[in-house]
Amino acid sequence: MRKNGLLVVLSGPSGAGKGTVVKALLEQTPQIRLSVSATTRAPRQGESHGEHYFFLSREEFEKEIQGGGMLEYAQYCGKYYGTPKAPVRQWQGEGLDVLLEIEVQGGGQVKERCPDSVGIFLLPPSWEELERRLRGRGTEDEETIRERMETARQEIAGMDGYDYVVVNETVEETVRIIQSILVAEKQKFSRMKNIYEFWKGC
Ligand code: 5GP
């Protein structure tokens, strides 16, 4: 009997290295799919509709919310971000694990609605390293950097709602740890009800 795939939420402050980790994790883990979020923010250079995000107007996004099409959604920096429900359910039904790379308000909603989801919080090795990475992007002024640091602080305060915390020392090690978490999660008794019923009846 095929089991549903895991719903995995990965959050962490901007500068923790989520993007790099997600890319490596997807390359090295064939049974994982990445959910493509919807947003009302404008596309950045190089981003395309349907690949990086579904870029919607505010009206379109609110229509989706009202129609029950979003698994979760949140406002971040004045823009809507949300996870379309249908592809997530379809992939899980096919036995594939689904990864959501989302911020902490949305992560909280997923945990509330799907208590068996797996929440992983990614941290940079140190506060100094976080600041270095945020500055390292180069183009922003001091005020923007300060705002980013404040947003990072708020994200980190939401860490207590997650099941696992991973410090991103190196991408290789972080991917290995996340893969181990997923392997262990699948062996949990709470996901083995069918096997329990079978063996109990023998
Ligand atoms: P960015 O605009 O830099 O692509 O993303 C800003 C923030 O929105 C990031 O922290 C990212 O994790 C989060 N985000 C992306 N997609 C979603 C989503 O579907 N739902 C929620 N709640 N947050 C999202």
mmCIF file of C-alpha atoms and ligand atoms in Angstrom:
data_model
loop_
_atom_site.group_PDB
_atom_site.id
_atom_site.type_symbol
_atom_site.label_atom_id
_atom_site.label_comp_id
_atom_site.label_asym_id
_atom_site.label_seq_id
_atom_site.Cartn_x
_atom_site.Cartn_y
_atom_site.Cartn_z
ATOM 1 C CA MET A 1 0.000 0.000 0.000
ATOM 2 C CA ARG A 2 1.477 3.377 -1.042
ATOM 3 C CA LYS A 3 1.902 5.913 1.728
ATOM 4 C CA ASN A 4 1.416 9.663 1.362
ATOM 5 C CA GLY A 5 4.635 11.639 1.039
ATOM 6 C CA LEU A 6 5.793 13.978 3.791
ATOM 7 C CA LEU A 7 4.916 17.655 3.912
ATOM 8 C CA VAL A 8 8.169 19.404 4.836
ATOM 9 C CA VAL A 9 8.392 23.074 5.788
ATOM 10 C CA LEU A 10 11.778 24.783 5.619
ATOM 11 C CA SER A 11 12.072 28.242 7.140
ATOM 12 C CA GLY A 12 14.856 30.450 8.390
ATOM 13 C CA PRO A 13 16.013 34.048 8.202
ATOM 14 C CA SER A 14 17.091 35.534 4.923
ATOM 15 C CA GLY A 15 20.865 34.895 4.848
ATOM 16 C CA ALA A 16 20.653 31.409 6.398
ATOM 17 C CA GLY A 17 21.335 29.899 2.979
ATOM 18 C CA LYS A 18 17.880 28.385 2.307
ATOM 19 C CA GLY A 19 18.107 28.835 -1.462
ATOM 20 C CA THR A 20 21.416 26.979 -1.798
ATOM 21 C CA VAL A 21 20.309 24.216 0.541
ATOM 22 C CA VAL A 22 16.995 23.730 -1.295
ATOM 23 C CA LYS A 23 18.779 23.522 -4.658
ATOM 24 C CA ALA A 24 21.255 20.910 -3.409
ATOM 25 C CA LEU A 25 18.549 18.960 -1.563
ATOM 26 C CA LEU A 26 16.392 18.728 -4.695
ATOM 27 C CA GLU A 27 19.347 17.624 -6.803
ATOM 28 C CA GLN A 28 20.297 14.891 -4.347
ATOM 29 C CA THR A 29 16.858 13.634 -3.294
ATOM 30 C CA PRO A 30 14.745 12.256 -6.156
ATOM 31 C CA GLN A 31 11.538 11.777 -4.135
ATOM 32 C CA ILE A 32 11.220 15.477 -3.156
ATOM 33 C CA ARG A 33 9.264 18.127 -5.061
ATOM 34 C CA LEU A 34 9.441 21.858 -4.355
ATOM 35 C CA SER A 35 6.140 23.690 -4.079
ATOM 36 C CA VAL A 36 5.960 26.791 -6.307
ATOM 37 C CA SER A 37 4.423 29.599 -4.267
ATOM 38 C CA ALA A 38 2.127 32.376 -5.403
ATOM 39 C CA THR A 39 3.014 35.992 -4.628
ATOM 40 C CA THR A 40 1.875 39.526 -5.319
ATOM 41 C CA ARG A 41 5.432 40.882 -5.356
ATOM 42 C CA ALA A 42 6.941 41.835 -8.711
ATOM 43 C CA PRO A 43 9.240 39.333 -10.450
ATOM 44 C CA ARG A 44 12.958 39.967 -9.971
ATOM 45 C CA GLN A 45 15.374 39.774 -12.860
ATOM 46 C CA GLY A 46 15.624 36.198 -14.108
ATOM 47 C CA GLU A 47 12.443 34.995 -12.355
ATOM 48 C CA SER A 48 9.683 33.468 -14.451
ATOM 49 C CA HIS A 49 5.996 32.779 -13.831
ATOM 50 C CA GLY A 50 5.344 29.172 -12.833
ATOM 51 C CA GLU A 51 8.991 28.378 -12.175
ATOM 52 C CA HIS A 52 10.086 30.634 -9.305
ATOM 53 C CA TYR A 53 6.632 31.880 -8.324
ATOM 54 C CA PHE A 54 3.147 32.301 -9.706
ATOM 55 C CA PHE A 55 3.013 36.097 -9.936
ATOM 56 C CA LEU A 56 -0.558 37.198 -9.208
ATOM 57 C CA SER A 57 -2.346 40.508 -8.754
ATOM 58 C CA ARG A 58 -3.792 41.268 -5.297
ATOM 59 C CA GLU A 59 -7.285 40.579 -6.642
ATOM 60 C CA GLU A 60 -6.276 37.208 -8.085
ATOM 61 C CA PHE A 61 -4.520 36.237 -4.862
ATOM 62 C CA GLU A 62 -7.502 37.175 -2.685
ATOM 63 C CA LYS A 63 -9.804 35.213 -4.984
ATOM 64 C CA GLU A 64 -7.611 32.151 -4.442
ATOM 65 C CA ILE A 65 -7.780 32.620 -0.666
ATOM 66 C CA GLN A 66 -11.572 32.929 -0.742
ATOM 67 C CA GLY A 67 -11.887 29.852 -2.954
ATOM 68 C CA GLY A 68 -9.899 27.808 -0.438
ATOM 69 C CA GLY A 69 -7.042 27.283 -2.902
ATOM 70 C CA MET A 70 -4.227 28.188 -0.490
ATOM 71 C CA LEU A 71 -2.776 25.744 2.000
ATOM 72 C CA GLU A 72 -1.347 28.739 3.873
ATOM 73 C CA TYR A 73 -0.614 32.360 3.134
ATOM 74 C CA ALA A 74 0.980 35.361 4.801
ATOM 75 C CA GLN A 75 1.878 38.966 4.180
ATOM 76 C CA TYR A 76 5.605 39.615 4.139
ATOM 77 C CA CYS A 77 7.046 43.087 3.467
ATOM 78 C CA GLY A 78 3.561 44.218 2.390
ATOM 79 C CA LYS A 79 3.075 41.482 -0.234
ATOM 80 C CA TYR A 80 1.078 38.265 -0.197
ATOM 81 C CA TYR A 81 2.866 34.908 -0.364
ATOM 82 C CA GLY A 82 1.030 31.590 -0.331
ATOM 83 C CA THR A 83 1.188 27.882 -1.131
ATOM 84 C CA PRO A 84 -1.289 26.592 -3.751
ATOM 85 C CA LYS A 85 -2.932 23.555 -2.196
ATOM 86 C CA ALA A 86 -3.659 21.349 -5.246
ATOM 87 C CA PRO A 87 -0.113 20.411 -6.377
ATOM 88 C CA VAL A 88 0.938 19.702 -2.786
ATOM 89 C CA ARG A 89 -1.939 17.266 -2.273
ATOM 90 C CA GLN A 90 -1.378 15.629 -5.647
ATOM 91 C CA TRP A 91 2.354 15.010 -5.059
ATOM 92 C CA GLN A 92 1.776 13.748 -1.529
ATOM 93 C CA GLY A 93 -0.876 11.373 -2.882
ATOM 94 C CA GLU A 94 1.695 10.042 -5.356
ATOM 95 C CA GLY A 95 4.002 9.242 -2.431
ATOM 96 C CA LEU A 96 6.354 12.153 -3.124
ATOM 97 C CA ASP A 97 7.661 14.384 -0.327
ATOM 98 C CA VAL A 98 6.791 18.050 -0.787
ATOM 99 C CA LEU A 99 9.035 20.867 0.368
ATOM 100 C CA LEU A 100 7.666 24.314 1.213
ATOM 101 C CA GLU A 101 10.270 27.067 1.520
ATOM 102 C CA ILE A 102 8.196 29.630 3.412
ATOM 103 C CA GLU A 103 8.414 32.220 6.198
ATOM 104 C CA VAL A 104 7.390 31.583 9.815
ATOM 105 C CA GLN A 105 3.775 32.868 9.842
ATOM 106 C CA GLY A 106 2.953 30.468 7.012
ATOM 107 C CA GLY A 107 4.974 27.723 8.713
ATOM 108 C CA GLY A 108 2.769 28.126 11.798
ATOM 109 C CA GLN A 109 -0.402 27.802 9.727
ATOM 110 C CA VAL A 110 0.841 24.608 8.079
ATOM 111 C CA LYS A 111 1.656 23.073 11.477
ATOM 112 C CA GLU A 112 -1.815 23.971 12.750
ATOM 113 C CA ARG A 113 -3.622 22.557 9.697
ATOM 114 C CA CYS A 114 -1.305 19.612 9.097
ATOM 115 C CA PRO A 115 0.113 18.535 12.473
ATOM 116 C CA ASP A 116 2.005 15.649 10.878
ATOM 117 C CA SER A 117 4.007 18.036 8.680
ATOM 118 C CA VAL A 118 7.730 18.277 9.422
ATOM 119 C CA GLY A 119 9.028 21.730 10.323
ATOM 120 C CA ILE A 120 12.734 22.406 9.860
ATOM 121 C CA PHE A 121 14.300 25.715 10.846
ATOM 122 C CA LEU A 122 17.586 26.646 9.211
ATOM 123 C CA LEU A 123 20.060 28.905 11.023
ATOM 124 C CA PRO A 124 23.306 30.487 9.856
ATOM 125 C CA PRO A 125 26.435 29.501 11.847
ATOM 126 C CA SER A 126 26.458 32.829 13.780
ATOM 127 C CA TRP A 127 24.880 36.260 13.940
ATOM 128 C CA GLU A 128 28.116 37.759 12.501
ATOM 129 C CA GLU A 129 27.935 35.364 9.558
ATOM 130 C CA LEU A 130 24.272 36.272 8.973
ATOM 131 C CA GLU A 131 25.178 39.969 8.857
ATOM 132 C CA ARG A 132 28.102 39.255 6.548
ATOM 133 C CA ARG A 133 25.817 37.325 4.166
ATOM 134 C CA LEU A 134 23.134 40.016 4.184
ATOM 135 C CA ARG A 135 25.785 42.662 3.446
ATOM 136 C CA GLY A 136 27.507 40.406 0.954
ATOM 137 C CA ARG A 137 24.675 40.810 -1.526
ATOM 138 C CA GLY A 138 26.260 44.192 -2.053
ATOM 139 C CA THR A 139 23.676 46.476 -3.579
ATOM 140 C CA GLU A 140 21.652 47.650 -0.566
ATOM 141 C CA ASP A 141 22.108 50.739 1.595
ATOM 142 C CA GLU A 142 22.591 50.741 5.394
ATOM 143 C CA GLU A 143 18.881 51.315 6.112
ATOM 144 C CA THR A 144 17.840 48.296 3.989
ATOM 145 C CA ILE A 145 20.459 46.119 5.716
ATOM 146 C CA ARG A 146 19.130 47.200 9.132
ATOM 147 C CA GLU A 147 15.573 46.337 8.057
ATOM 148 C CA ARG A 148 16.742 42.914 6.885
ATOM 149 C CA MET A 149 18.499 42.288 10.195
ATOM 150 C CA GLU A 150 15.312 43.224 12.053
ATOM 151 C CA THR A 151 13.221 40.899 9.846
ATOM 152 C CA ALA A 152 15.790 38.148 10.491
ATOM 153 C CA ARG A 153 15.444 38.720 14.247
ATOM 154 C CA GLN A 154 11.645 38.350 13.988
ATOM 155 C CA GLU A 155 11.956 35.172 11.899
ATOM 156 C CA ILE A 156 14.375 33.656 14.427
ATOM 157 C CA ALA A 157 11.853 34.376 17.220
ATOM 158 C CA GLY A 158 9.444 32.020 15.415
ATOM 159 C CA MET A 159 11.877 29.089 15.613
ATOM 160 C CA ASP A 160 10.109 27.524 18.616
ATOM 161 C CA GLY A 161 7.205 26.358 16.433
ATOM 162 C CA TYR A 162 9.473 23.996 14.443
ATOM 163 C CA ASP A 163 10.310 20.331 14.989
ATOM 164 C CA TYR A 164 13.988 20.503 14.008
ATOM 165 C CA VAL A 165 16.721 23.131 13.987
ATOM 166 C CA VAL A 166 19.676 22.796 11.635
ATOM 167 C CA VAL A 167 22.715 25.075 11.711
ATOM 168 C CA ASN A 168 23.897 25.531 8.155
ATOM 169 C CA GLU A 169 27.662 25.101 8.574
ATOM 170 C CA THR A 170 28.140 23.612 5.097
ATOM 171 C CA VAL A 171 25.591 22.800 2.392
ATOM 172 C CA GLU A 172 26.739 19.156 2.167
ATOM 173 C CA GLU A 173 26.314 18.571 5.889
ATOM 174 C CA THR A 174 22.947 20.377 6.007
ATOM 175 C CA VAL A 175 21.576 18.314 3.119
ATOM 176 C CA ARG A 176 22.779 15.131 4.818
ATOM 177 C CA ILE A 177 21.057 16.138 8.085
ATOM 178 C CA ILE A 178 17.765 17.017 6.358
ATOM 179 C CA GLN A 179 17.799 13.725 4.447
ATOM 180 C CA SER A 180 18.351 11.909 7.758
ATOM 181 C CA ILE A 181 15.417 13.755 9.334
ATOM 182 C CA LEU A 182 13.158 12.658 6.464
ATOM 183 C CA VAL A 183 14.295 9.042 6.724
ATOM 184 C CA ALA A 184 13.639 9.007 10.483
ATOM 185 C CA GLU A 185 10.266 10.763 10.128
ATOM 186 C CA LYS A 186 9.041 8.000 7.830
ATOM 187 C CA GLN A 187 9.776 5.398 10.486
ATOM 188 C CA LYS A 188 7.675 7.134 13.162
ATOM 189 C CA PHE A 189 5.064 4.965 14.801
ATOM 190 C CA SER A 190 2.372 7.552 14.039
ATOM 191 C CA ARG A 191 3.019 7.006 10.304
ATOM 192 C CA MET A 192 2.936 3.210 10.663
ATOM 193 C CA LYS A 193 -0.689 2.685 11.687
ATOM 194 C CA ASN A 194 -1.389 0.295 8.793
ATOM 195 C CA ILE A 195 1.606 -1.878 9.612
ATOM 196 C CA TYR A 196 0.593 -1.907 13.286
ATOM 197 C CA GLU A 197 -2.955 -3.000 12.459
ATOM 198 C CA PHE A 198 -1.622 -5.721 10.153
ATOM 199 C CA TRP A 199 0.841 -7.175 12.667
ATOM 200 C CA LYS A 200 -1.579 -6.876 15.554
ATOM 201 C CA GLY A 201 -4.045 -9.004 13.598
ATOM 202 C CA CYS A 202 -1.564 -11.852 12.876
HETATM 203 P P1 5GP B 1 11.310 36.507 -1.599
HETATM 204 O O1 5GP B 1 10.457 37.692 -1.923
HETATM 205 O O2 5GP B 1 12.697 36.930 -1.151
HETATM 206 O O3 5GP B 1 11.338 35.502 -2.708
HETATM 207 O O4 5GP B 1 10.649 35.743 -0.343
HETATM 208 C C1 5GP B 1 10.413 36.443 0.838
HETATM 209 C C2 5GP B 1 9.990 35.462 1.917
HETATM 210 O O5 5GP B 1 8.744 34.851 1.571
HETATM 211 C C3 5GP B 1 10.973 34.313 2.163
HETATM 212 O O6 5GP B 1 11.182 34.196 3.568
HETATM 213 C C4 5GP B 1 10.248 33.095 1.657
HETATM 214 O O7 5GP B 1 10.582 31.949 2.403
HETATM 215 C C5 5GP B 1 8.803 33.495 1.898
HETATM 216 N N1 5GP B 1 7.855 32.753 1.066
HETATM 217 C C6 5GP B 1 8.017 32.319 -0.208
HETATM 218 N N2 5GP B 1 6.939 31.656 -0.613
HETATM 219 C C7 5GP B 1 6.069 31.635 0.423
HETATM 220 C C8 5GP B 1 4.771 31.069 0.623
HETATM 221 O O8 5GP B 1 4.185 30.406 -0.236
HETATM 222 N N3 5GP B 1 4.192 31.265 1.829
HETATM 223 C C9 5GP B 1 4.795 31.972 2.825
HETATM 224 N N4 5GP B 1 4.147 32.083 3.980
HETATM 225 N N5 5GP B 1 6.025 32.504 2.677
HETATM 226 C C10 5GP B 1 6.649 32.343 1.495
#
